[in-house]
GROMACS .gro file of C-alpha atoms in nm:
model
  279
    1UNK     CA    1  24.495  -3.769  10.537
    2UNK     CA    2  24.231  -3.754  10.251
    3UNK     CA    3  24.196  -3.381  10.108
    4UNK     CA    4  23.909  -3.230  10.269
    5UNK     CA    5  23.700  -2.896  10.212
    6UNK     CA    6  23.571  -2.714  10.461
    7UNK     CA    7  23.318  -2.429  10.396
    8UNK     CA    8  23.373  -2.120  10.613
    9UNK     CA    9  23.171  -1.807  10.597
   10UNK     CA   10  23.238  -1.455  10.776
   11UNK     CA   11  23.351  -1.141  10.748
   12UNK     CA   12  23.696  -0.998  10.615
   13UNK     CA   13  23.874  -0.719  10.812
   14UNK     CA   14  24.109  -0.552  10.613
   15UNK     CA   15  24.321  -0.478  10.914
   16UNK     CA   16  24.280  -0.681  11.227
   17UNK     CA   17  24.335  -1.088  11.244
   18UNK     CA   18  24.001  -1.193  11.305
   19UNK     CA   19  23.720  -1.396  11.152
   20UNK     CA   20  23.833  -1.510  10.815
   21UNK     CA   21  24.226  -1.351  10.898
   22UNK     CA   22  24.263  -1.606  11.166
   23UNK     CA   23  24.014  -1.919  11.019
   24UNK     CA   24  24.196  -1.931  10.674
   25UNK     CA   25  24.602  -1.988  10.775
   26UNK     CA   26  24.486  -2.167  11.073
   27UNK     CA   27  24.276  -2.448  10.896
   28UNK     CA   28  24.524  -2.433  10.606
   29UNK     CA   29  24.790  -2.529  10.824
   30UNK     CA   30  24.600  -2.854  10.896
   31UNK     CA   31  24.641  -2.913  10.624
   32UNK     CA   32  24.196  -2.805  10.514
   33UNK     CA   33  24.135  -2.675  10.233
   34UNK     CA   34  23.880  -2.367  10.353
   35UNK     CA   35  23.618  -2.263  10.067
   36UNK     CA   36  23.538  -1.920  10.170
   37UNK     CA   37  23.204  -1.707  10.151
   38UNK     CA   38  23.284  -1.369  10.327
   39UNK     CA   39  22.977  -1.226  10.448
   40UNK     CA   40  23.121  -0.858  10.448
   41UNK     CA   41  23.434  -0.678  10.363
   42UNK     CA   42  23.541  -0.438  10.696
   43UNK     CA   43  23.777  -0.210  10.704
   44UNK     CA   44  23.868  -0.303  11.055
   45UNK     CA   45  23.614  -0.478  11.342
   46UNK     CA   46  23.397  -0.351  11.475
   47UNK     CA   47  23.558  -0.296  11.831
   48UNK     CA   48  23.732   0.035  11.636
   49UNK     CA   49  23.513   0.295  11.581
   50UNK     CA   50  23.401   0.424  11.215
   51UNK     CA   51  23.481   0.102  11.037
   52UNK     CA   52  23.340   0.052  10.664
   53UNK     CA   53  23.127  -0.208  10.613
   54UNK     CA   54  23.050  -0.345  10.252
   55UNK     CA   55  22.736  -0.653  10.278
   56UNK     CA   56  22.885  -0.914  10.068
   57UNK     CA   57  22.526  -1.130  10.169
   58UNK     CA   58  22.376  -1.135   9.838
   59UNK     CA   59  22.685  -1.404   9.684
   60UNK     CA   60  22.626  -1.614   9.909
   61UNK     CA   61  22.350  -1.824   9.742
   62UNK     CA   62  22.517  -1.782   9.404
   63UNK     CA   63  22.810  -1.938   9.564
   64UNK     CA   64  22.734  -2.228   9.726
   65UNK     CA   65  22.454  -2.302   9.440
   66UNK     CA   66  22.788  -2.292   9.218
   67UNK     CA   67  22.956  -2.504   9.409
   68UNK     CA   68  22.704  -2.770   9.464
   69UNK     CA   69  22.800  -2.845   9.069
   70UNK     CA   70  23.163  -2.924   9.188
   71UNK     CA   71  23.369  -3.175   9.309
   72UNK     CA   72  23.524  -2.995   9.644
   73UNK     CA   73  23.463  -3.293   9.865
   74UNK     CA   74  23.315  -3.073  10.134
   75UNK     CA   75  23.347  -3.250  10.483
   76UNK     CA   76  23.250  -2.989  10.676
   77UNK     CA   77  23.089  -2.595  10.739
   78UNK     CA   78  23.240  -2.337  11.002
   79UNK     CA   79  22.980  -2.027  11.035
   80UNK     CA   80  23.152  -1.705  11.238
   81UNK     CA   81  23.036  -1.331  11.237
   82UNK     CA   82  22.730  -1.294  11.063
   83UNK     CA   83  22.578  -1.003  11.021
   84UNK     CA   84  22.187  -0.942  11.001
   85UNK     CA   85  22.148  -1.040  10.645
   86UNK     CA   86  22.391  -1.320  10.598
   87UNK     CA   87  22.267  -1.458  10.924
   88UNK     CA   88  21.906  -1.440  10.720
   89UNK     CA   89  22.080  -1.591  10.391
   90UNK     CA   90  22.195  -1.884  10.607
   91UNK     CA   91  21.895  -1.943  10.757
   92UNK     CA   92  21.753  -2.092  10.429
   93UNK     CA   93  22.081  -2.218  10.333
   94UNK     CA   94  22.247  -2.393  10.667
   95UNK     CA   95  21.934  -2.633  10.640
   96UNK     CA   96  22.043  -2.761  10.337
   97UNK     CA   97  22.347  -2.918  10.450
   98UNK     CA   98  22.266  -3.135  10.730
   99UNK     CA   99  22.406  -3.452  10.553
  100UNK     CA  100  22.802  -3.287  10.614
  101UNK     CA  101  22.906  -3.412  10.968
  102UNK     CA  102  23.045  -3.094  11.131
  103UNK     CA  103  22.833  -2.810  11.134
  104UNK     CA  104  23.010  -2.551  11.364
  105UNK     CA  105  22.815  -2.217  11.438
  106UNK     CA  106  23.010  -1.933  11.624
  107UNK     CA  107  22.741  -1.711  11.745
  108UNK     CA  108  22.966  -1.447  11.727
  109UNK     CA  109  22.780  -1.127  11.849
  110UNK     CA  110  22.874  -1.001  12.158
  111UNK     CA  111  23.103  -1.025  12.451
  112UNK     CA  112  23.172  -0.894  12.776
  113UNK     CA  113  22.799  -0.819  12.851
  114UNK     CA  114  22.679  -0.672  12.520
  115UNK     CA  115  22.609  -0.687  12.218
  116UNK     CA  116  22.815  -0.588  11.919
  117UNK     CA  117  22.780  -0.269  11.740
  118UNK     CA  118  22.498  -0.271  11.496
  119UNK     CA  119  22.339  -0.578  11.649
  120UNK     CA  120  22.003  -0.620  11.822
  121UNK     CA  121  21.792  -0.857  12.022
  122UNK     CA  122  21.618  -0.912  11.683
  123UNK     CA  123  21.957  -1.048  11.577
  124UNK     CA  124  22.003  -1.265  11.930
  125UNK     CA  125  21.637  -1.425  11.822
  126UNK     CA  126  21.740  -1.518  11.448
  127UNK     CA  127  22.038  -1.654  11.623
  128UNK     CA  128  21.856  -1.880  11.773
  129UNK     CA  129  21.636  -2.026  11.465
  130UNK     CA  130  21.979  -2.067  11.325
  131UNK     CA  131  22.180  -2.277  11.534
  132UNK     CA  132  21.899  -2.542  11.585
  133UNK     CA  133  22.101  -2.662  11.237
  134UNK     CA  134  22.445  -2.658  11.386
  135UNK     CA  135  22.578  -3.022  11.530
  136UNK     CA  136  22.763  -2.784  11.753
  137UNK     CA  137  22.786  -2.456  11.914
  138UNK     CA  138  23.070  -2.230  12.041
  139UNK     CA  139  22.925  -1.910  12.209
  140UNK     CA  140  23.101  -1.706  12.488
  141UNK     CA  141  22.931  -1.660  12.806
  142UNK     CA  142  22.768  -1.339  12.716
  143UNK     CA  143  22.613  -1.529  12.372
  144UNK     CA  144  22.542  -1.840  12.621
  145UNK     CA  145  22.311  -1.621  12.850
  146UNK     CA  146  22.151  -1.392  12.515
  147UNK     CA  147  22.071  -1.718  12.358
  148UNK     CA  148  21.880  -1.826  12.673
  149UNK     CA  149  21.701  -1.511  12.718
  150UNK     CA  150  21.916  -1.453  13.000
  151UNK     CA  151  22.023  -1.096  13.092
  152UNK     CA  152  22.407  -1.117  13.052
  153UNK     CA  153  22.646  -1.101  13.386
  154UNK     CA  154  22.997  -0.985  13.384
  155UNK     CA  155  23.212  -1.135  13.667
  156UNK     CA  156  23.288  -1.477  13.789
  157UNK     CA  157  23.062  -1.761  13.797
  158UNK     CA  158  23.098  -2.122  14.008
  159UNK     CA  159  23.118  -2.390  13.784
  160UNK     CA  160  22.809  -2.548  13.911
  161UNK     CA  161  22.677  -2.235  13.732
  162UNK     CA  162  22.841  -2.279  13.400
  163UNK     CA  163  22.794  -2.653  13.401
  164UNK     CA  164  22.383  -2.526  13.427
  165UNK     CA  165  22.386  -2.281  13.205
  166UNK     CA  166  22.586  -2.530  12.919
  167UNK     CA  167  22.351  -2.805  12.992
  168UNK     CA  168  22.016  -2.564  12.947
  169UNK     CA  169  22.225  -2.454  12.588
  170UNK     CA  170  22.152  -2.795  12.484
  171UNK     CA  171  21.844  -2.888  12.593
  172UNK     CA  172  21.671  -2.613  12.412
  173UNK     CA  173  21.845  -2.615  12.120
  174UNK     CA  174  21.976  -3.024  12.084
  175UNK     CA  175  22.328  -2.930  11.968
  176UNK     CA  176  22.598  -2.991  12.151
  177UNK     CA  177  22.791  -2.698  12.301
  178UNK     CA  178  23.093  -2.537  12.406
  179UNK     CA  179  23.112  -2.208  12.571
  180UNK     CA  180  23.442  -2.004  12.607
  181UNK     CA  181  23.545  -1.699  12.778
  182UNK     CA  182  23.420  -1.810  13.108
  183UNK     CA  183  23.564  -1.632  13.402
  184UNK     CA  184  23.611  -1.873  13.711
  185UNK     CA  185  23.707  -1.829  14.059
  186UNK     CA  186  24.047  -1.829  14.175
  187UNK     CA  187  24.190  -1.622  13.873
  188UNK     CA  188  24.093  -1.861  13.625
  189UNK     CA  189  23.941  -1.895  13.278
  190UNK     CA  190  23.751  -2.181  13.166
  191UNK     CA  191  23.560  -2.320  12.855
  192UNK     CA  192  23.293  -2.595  12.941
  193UNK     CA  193  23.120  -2.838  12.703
  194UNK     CA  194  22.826  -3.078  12.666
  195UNK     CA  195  22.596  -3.260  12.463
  196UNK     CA  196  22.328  -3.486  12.481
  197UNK     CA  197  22.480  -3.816  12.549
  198UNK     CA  198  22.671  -3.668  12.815
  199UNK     CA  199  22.565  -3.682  13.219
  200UNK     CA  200  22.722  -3.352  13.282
  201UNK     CA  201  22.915  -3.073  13.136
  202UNK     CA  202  23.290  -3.099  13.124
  203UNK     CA  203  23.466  -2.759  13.232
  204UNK     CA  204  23.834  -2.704  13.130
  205UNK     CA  205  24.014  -2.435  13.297
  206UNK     CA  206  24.421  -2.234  13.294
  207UNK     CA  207  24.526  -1.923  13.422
  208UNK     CA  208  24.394  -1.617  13.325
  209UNK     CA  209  24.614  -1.422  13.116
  210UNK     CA  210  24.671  -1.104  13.097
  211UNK     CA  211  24.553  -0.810  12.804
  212UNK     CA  212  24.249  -0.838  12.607
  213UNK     CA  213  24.285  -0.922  12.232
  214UNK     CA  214  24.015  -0.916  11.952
  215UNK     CA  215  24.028  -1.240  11.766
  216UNK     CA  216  24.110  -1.481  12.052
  217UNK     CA  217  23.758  -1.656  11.985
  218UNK     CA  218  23.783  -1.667  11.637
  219UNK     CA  219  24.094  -1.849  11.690
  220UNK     CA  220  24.001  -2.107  11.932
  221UNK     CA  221  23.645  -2.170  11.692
  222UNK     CA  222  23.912  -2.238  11.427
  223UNK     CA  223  24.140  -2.449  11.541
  224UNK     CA  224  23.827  -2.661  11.721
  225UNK     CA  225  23.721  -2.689  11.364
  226UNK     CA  226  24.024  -2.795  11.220
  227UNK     CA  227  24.090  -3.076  11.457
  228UNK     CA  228  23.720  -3.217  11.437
  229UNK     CA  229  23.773  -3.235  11.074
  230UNK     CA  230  24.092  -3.450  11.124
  231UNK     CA  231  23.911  -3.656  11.329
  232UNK     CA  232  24.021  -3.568  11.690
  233UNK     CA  233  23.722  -3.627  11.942
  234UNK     CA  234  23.618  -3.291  12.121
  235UNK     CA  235  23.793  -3.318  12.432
  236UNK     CA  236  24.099  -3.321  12.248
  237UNK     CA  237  24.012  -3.022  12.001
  238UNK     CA  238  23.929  -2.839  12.257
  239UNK     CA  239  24.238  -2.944  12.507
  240UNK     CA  240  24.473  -2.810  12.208
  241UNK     CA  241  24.241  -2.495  12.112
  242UNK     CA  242  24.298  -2.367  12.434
  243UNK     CA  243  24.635  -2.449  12.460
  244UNK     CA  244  24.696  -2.267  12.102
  245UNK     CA  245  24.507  -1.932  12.226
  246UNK     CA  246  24.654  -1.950  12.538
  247UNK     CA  247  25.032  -1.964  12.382
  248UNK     CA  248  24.937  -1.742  12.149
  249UNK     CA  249  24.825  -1.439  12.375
  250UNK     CA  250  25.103  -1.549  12.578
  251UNK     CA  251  25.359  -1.445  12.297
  252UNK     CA  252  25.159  -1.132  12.228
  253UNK     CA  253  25.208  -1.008  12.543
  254UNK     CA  254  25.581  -0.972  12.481
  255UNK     CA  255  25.524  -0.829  12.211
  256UNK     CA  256  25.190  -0.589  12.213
  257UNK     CA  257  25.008  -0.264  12.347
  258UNK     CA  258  24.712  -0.420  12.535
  259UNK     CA  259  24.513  -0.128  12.469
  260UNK     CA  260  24.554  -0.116  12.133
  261UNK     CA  261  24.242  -0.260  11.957
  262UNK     CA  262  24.444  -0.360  11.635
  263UNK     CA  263  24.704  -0.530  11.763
  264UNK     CA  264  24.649  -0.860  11.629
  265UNK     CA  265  24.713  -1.178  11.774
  266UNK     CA  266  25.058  -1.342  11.691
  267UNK     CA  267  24.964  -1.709  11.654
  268UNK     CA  268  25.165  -1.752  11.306
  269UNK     CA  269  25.459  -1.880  11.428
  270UNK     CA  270  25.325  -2.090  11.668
  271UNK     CA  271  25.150  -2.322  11.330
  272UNK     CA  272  25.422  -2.545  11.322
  273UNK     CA  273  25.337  -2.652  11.711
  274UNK     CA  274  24.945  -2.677  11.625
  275UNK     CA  275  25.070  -2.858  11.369
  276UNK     CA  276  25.253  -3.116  11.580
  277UNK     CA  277  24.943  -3.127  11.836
  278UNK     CA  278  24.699  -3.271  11.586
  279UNK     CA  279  24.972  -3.483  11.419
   0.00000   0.00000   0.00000
C-alpha cells in the first residue's frame, strides 16, 4: 500500500486513552501516517471532574496553511472532540478540503442523554453548519437526536426507530452516516448506517457488554477511518470496528474497575489482530 497521510484533529488527554491517545497507534498500526492538530491539551477528559484545559485552537490555521506547502500526500481528514473554538476554526477550514475523499466528522459532544461538560446547544447548532462538509458522519444516539433537534432518550429503541432516525441524519444534512452506541432490544447494542444511494439503513448489532469505558467511540471512529483509507467499503470498516471495540472492552473487563473513569481501554495488544482484519 502507497504511504498515505491522514489529517486528524482533537484533543490530547494527558491521562486517559481517548481522542488523539486512541486515533494515533490505532491508524499507525495500519500502517497511516496521522498528521496531528490537537485542538486542546487536557489533563484528563472531561468525564473526571476538575480537568485542565489549555485551547490549542489558534495553531490550527498556522498548521495546516504550513502544510499546504508540503508534500504529505494527504488522503484523508478525521475530525473528533472539538471544542467551541476549534469547532469555529474548522468551520472556515473543513470547507477547504473537499477535494480529499474521506472526510470523517465525530460529533463528539455528548452521550448518554447530555451534553458534555462545557458544551451548549450553541455548540449542537455549529455542529451542524459543520458536518454539512463531512462525506460522513459518526455520532452516537444522543448526538443523532441533538443534531436533529430532537430531545435526547435514554433506553432502548426498535430498529424501525433507528433505521428513521439514521435516514432523517442524512436527508438534512446529505452525508452519509453511521450512528453507534445504540441500545436495542433483547440485550443488544447496535450501530446503523446509511447514505444516500442506499434504500434503507443497515443496522449491525452483538451483545451488550458489560462496564462502561471512556474512549470506546473514539476507538471505533478510528479504526472506521483507518480501514476507509485502505480502501475497505463501509460495511466492512464498520463489521471490523465493532468487532475491535467489542474485543477490546472484552479484555478490559478482565482486567479493569468499571467504575473507574480512567481506566483506559486495553486495545494495544489486540493491533496485531486489527492488523490481520484489514490485511
Amino acid at each position: 500500500m502507497a504511504e498515505q497521510s491522514i489529517i486528524v484533529s482533537q484533543d490530547l488527554c494527558g491521562a486517559g486513552t481517548v481522542s488523539l491517545g486512541a486515533a494515533i497507534p490505532i491508524l499507525t498500526a495500519l500502517e497511516l501516517r496521522p498528521r496531528v492538530i490537537p485542538t486542546a491539551l487536557l489533563s484528563t477528559h472531561t468525564g473526571v471532574p476538575d480537568n485542565t484545559y489549555l485551547d490549542l485552537s489558534n495553531q490550527i490555521g498556522p498548521i495546516l496553511a504550513h502544510w499546504q506547502t508540503l508534500p504529505l500526500a494527504i488522503g484523508g481528514l478525521y475530525l473528533g472532540y472539538l471544542g467551541p473554538n476549534a469547532l469555529t476554526v474548522w468551520q472556515e477550514w473543513l470547507p477547504r478540503w473537499q477535494q480529499l475523499p474521506l472526510r470523517l466528522v465525530d460529533p463528539a459532544m455528548a452521550d448518554n442523554g447530555h451534553l458534555y461538560r462545557g458544551l451548549d446547544d450553541h455548540y449542537v447548532a455549529e455542529m451542524r453548519k459543520l458536518i454539512t462538509h463531512a462525506s460522513i458522519v459518526t455520532p452516537n444516539i444522543t448526538e443523532a437526536q441533538l443534531l436533529l433537534g430532537q430531545r435526547p432518550t435514554v433506553g432502548t429503541m426498535t430498529e424501525r426507530a433507528v433505521q428513521s432516525l439514521t435516514q432523517r441524519l442524512v436527508t438534512e444534512f446529505h452525508v452519509s452516516v453511521i450512528i453507534t452506541g445504540i441500545t436495542l432490544p433483547g440485550g443488544k447494542t447496535g450501530v446503523a448506517w446509511t447514505d444516500a444511494a442506499a434504500k434503507e439503513p443497515t443496522i449491525w448489532a452483538v451483545d451488550t457488554l458489560p462496564g462502561h469505558y471512556f474512549g470506546t467511540g473514539d476507538i471505533f471512529a478510528s479504526v472506521l477511518a483507518g480501514g476507509l483509507m485502505r480502501g475497505k467499503c463501509v460495511d466492512d470498516a464498520i463489521r471490523v470496528a465493532m468487532r475491535f471495540v467489542g474485543q477490546a472492552i472484552d479484555a478490559t473487563n478482565r482486567l479493569a474497575d468499571p467504575t473507574n473513569p480512567l481506566h483506559d481501554v486495553d486495545f494495544g495488544t489486540l493491533l496485531p489482530e486489527l492488523i490481520n482484519d484489514f490485511s
